[in-house]
Every structure is written in structure tokens, then in C-alpha cells.
mmCIF file with all atom_site columns, C-alpha atoms in Angstrom:
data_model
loop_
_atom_site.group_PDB
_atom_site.id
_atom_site.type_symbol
_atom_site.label_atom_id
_atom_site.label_alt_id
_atom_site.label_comp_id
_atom_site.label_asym_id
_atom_site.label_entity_id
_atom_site.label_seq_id
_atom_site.pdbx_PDB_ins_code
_atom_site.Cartn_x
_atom_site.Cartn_y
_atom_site.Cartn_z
_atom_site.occupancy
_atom_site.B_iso_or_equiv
_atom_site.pdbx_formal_charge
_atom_site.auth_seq_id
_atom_site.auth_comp_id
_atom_site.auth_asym_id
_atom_site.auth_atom_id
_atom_site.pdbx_PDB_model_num
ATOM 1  C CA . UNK N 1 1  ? -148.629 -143.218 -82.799 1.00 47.00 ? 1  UNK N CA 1
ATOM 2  C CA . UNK N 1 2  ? -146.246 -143.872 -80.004 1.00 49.00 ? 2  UNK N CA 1
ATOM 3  C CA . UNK N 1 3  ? -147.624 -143.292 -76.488 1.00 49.00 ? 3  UNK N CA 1
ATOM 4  C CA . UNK N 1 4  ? -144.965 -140.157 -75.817 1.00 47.00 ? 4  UNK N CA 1
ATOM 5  C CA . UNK N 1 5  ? -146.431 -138.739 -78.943 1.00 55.00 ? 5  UNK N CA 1
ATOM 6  C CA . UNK N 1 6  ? -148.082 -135.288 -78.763 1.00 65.00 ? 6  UNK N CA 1
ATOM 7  C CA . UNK N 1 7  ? -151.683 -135.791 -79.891 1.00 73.00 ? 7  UNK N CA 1
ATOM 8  C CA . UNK N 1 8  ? -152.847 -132.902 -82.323 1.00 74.00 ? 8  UNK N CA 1
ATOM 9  C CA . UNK N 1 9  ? -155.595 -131.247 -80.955 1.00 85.00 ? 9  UNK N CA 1
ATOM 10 C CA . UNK N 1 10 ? -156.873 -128.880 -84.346 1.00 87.00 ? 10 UNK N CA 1
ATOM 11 C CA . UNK N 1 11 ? -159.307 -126.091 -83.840 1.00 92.00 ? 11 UNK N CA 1
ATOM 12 C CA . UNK N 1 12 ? -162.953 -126.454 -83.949 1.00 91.00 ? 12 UNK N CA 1
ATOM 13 C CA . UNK N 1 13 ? -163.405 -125.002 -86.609 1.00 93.00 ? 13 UNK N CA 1
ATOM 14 C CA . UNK N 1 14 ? -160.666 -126.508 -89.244 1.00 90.00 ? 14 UNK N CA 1
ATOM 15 C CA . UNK N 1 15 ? -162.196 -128.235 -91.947 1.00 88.00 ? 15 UNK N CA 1
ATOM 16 C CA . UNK N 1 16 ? -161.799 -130.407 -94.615 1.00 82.00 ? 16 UNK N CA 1
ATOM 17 C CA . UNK N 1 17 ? -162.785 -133.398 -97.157 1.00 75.00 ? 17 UNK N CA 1
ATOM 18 C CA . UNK N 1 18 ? -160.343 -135.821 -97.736 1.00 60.00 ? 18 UNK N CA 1
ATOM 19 C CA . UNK N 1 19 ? -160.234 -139.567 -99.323 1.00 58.00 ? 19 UNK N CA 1
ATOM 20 C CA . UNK N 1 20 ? -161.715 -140.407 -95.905 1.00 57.00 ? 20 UNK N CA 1
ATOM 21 C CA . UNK N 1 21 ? -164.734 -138.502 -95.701 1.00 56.00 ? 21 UNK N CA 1
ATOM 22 C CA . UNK N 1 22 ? -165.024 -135.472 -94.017 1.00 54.00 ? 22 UNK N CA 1
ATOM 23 C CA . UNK N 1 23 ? -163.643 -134.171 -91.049 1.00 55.00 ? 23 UNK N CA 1
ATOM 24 C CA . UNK N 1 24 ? -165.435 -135.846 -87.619 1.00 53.00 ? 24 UNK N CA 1
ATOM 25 C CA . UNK N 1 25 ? -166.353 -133.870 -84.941 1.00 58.00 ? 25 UNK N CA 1
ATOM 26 C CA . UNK N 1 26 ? -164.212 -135.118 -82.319 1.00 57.00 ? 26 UNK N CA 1
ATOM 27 C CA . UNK N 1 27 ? -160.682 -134.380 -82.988 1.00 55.00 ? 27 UNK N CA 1
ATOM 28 C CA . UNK N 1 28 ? -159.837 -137.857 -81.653 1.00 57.00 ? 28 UNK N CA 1
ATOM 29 C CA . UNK N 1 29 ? -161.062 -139.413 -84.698 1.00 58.00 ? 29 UNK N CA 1
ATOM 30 C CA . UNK N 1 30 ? -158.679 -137.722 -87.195 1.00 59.00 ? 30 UNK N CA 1
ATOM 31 C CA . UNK N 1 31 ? -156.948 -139.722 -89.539 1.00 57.00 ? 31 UNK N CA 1
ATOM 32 C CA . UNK N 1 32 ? -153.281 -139.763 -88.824 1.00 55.00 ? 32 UNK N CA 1
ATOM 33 C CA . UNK N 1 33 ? -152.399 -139.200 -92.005 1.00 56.00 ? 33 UNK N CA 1
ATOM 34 C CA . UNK N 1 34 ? -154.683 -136.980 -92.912 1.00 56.00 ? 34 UNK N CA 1
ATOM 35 C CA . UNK N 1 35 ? -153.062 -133.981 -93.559 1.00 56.00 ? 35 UNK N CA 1
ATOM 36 C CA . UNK N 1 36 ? -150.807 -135.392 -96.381 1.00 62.00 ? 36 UNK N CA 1
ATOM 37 C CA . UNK N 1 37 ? -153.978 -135.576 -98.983 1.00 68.00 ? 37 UNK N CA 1
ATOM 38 C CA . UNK N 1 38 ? -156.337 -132.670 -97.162 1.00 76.00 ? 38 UNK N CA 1
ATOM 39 C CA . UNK N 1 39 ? -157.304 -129.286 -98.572 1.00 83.00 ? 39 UNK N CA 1
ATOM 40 C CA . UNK N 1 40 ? -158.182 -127.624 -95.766 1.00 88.00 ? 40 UNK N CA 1
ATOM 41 C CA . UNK N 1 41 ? -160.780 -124.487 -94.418 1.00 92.00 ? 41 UNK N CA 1
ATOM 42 C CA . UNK N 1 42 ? -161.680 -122.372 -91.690 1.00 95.00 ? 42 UNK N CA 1
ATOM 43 C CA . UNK N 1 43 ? -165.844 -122.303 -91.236 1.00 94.00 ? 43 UNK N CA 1
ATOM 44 C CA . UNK N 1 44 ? -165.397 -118.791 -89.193 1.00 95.00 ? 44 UNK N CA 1
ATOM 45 C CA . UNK N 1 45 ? -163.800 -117.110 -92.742 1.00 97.00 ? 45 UNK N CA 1
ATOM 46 C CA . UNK N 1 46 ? -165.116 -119.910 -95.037 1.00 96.00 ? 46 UNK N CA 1
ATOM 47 C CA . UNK N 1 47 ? -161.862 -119.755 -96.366 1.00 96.00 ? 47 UNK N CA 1
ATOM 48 C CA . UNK N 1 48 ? -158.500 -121.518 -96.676 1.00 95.00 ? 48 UNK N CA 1
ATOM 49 C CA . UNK N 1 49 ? -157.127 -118.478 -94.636 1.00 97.00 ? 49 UNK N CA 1
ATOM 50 C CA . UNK N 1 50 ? -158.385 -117.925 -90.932 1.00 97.00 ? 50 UNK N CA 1
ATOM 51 C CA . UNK N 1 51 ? -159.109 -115.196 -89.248 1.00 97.00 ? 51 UNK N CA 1
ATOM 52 C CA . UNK N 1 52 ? -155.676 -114.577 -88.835 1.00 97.00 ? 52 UNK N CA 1
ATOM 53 C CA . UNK N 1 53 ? -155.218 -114.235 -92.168 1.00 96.00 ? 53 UNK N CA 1
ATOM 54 C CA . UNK N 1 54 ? -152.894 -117.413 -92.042 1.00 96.00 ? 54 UNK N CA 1
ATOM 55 C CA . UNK N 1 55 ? -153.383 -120.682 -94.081 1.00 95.00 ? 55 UNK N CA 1
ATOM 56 C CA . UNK N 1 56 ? -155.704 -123.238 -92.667 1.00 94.00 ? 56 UNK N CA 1
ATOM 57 C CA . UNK N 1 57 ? -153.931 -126.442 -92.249 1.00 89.00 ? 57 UNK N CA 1
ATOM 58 C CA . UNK N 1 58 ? -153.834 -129.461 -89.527 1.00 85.00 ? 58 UNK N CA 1
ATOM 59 C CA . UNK N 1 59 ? -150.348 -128.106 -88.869 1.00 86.00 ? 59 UNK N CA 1
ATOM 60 C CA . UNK N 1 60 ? -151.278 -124.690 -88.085 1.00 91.00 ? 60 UNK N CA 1
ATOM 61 C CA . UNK N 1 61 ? -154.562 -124.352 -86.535 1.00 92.00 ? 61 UNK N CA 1
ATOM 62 C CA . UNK N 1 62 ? -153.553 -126.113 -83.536 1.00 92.00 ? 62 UNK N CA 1
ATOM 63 C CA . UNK N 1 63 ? -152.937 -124.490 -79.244 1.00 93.00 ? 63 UNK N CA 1
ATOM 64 C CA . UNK N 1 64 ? -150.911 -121.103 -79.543 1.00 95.00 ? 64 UNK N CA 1
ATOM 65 C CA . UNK N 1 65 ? -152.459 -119.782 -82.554 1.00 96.00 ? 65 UNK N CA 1
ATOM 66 C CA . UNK N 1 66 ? -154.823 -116.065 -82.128 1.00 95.00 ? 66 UNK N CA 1
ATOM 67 C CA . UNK N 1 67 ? -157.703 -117.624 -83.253 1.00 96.00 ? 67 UNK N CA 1
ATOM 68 C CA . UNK N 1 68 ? -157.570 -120.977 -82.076 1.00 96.00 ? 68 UNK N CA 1
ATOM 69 C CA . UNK N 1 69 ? -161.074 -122.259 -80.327 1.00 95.00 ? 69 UNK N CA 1
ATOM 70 C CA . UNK N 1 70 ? -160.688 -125.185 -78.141 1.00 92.00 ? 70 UNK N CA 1
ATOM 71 C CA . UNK N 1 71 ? -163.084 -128.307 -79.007 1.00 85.00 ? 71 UNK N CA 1
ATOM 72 C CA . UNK N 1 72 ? -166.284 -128.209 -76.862 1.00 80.00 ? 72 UNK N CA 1
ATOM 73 C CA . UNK N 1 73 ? -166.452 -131.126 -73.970 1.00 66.00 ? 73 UNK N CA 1
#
């Protein structure tokens, strides 16, 4: 990832289980390309739509969105 990159910073509460495992708690640790072999879910609708009613993806449930939550510090 080049250093003018935007860094993807998904909602706490995106998940999913790739070839990799599953998703780690610190959103720093995501796979790059992660999202290319991912089914993904939202643990506040245990669903693949959020609360929102909008798909759950690594795309999507990012800064902007209603029910985004902000990783913890």
C-alpha cells in the first residue's frame, strides 16, 4: 500500500472468515486483500445486512455510513 494511500478503517462490528482466519480485532491487521475472497456480517444484525439494511462488506461499512461505530482505542 503506497504511503498516500487511504487506510480502510471498517466498523467494529464487520465480520468475517476468510482463507486467512477470521477477522482480527484491530483493523490494522486486515488483510489487504481481503475483501476479494470474504463473505462478510454485521454482529449488531447477525446478518449480511446492517442495521441499515445495507450489505455488509469491507467496502461499505467504512466512516460516513448511519451505523458506522468507530474502533475502540
Amino acid at each position: 500500500m503506497s504511503e498516500t494511500a487511504t487506510k480502510i478503517i471498517p466498523c467494529q462490528c464487520l465480520r468475517t472468515k476468510n482463507p486467512y482466519g477470521t477477522t482480527p480485532a484491530s483493523y490494522e491487521d486486515w488483510h489487504p486483500t481481503m475483501h476479494t475472497t470474504s463473505t462478510y456480517w454485521c454482529i449488531n444484525t447477525m446478518s449480511f445486512a446492517g442495521p441499515d439494511d445495507h450489505f455488509a462488506h469491507l467496502s461499505r461499512c467504512v466512516q460516513g455510513r448511519a451505523c458506522y461505530q468507530a474502533p475502540e482505542e
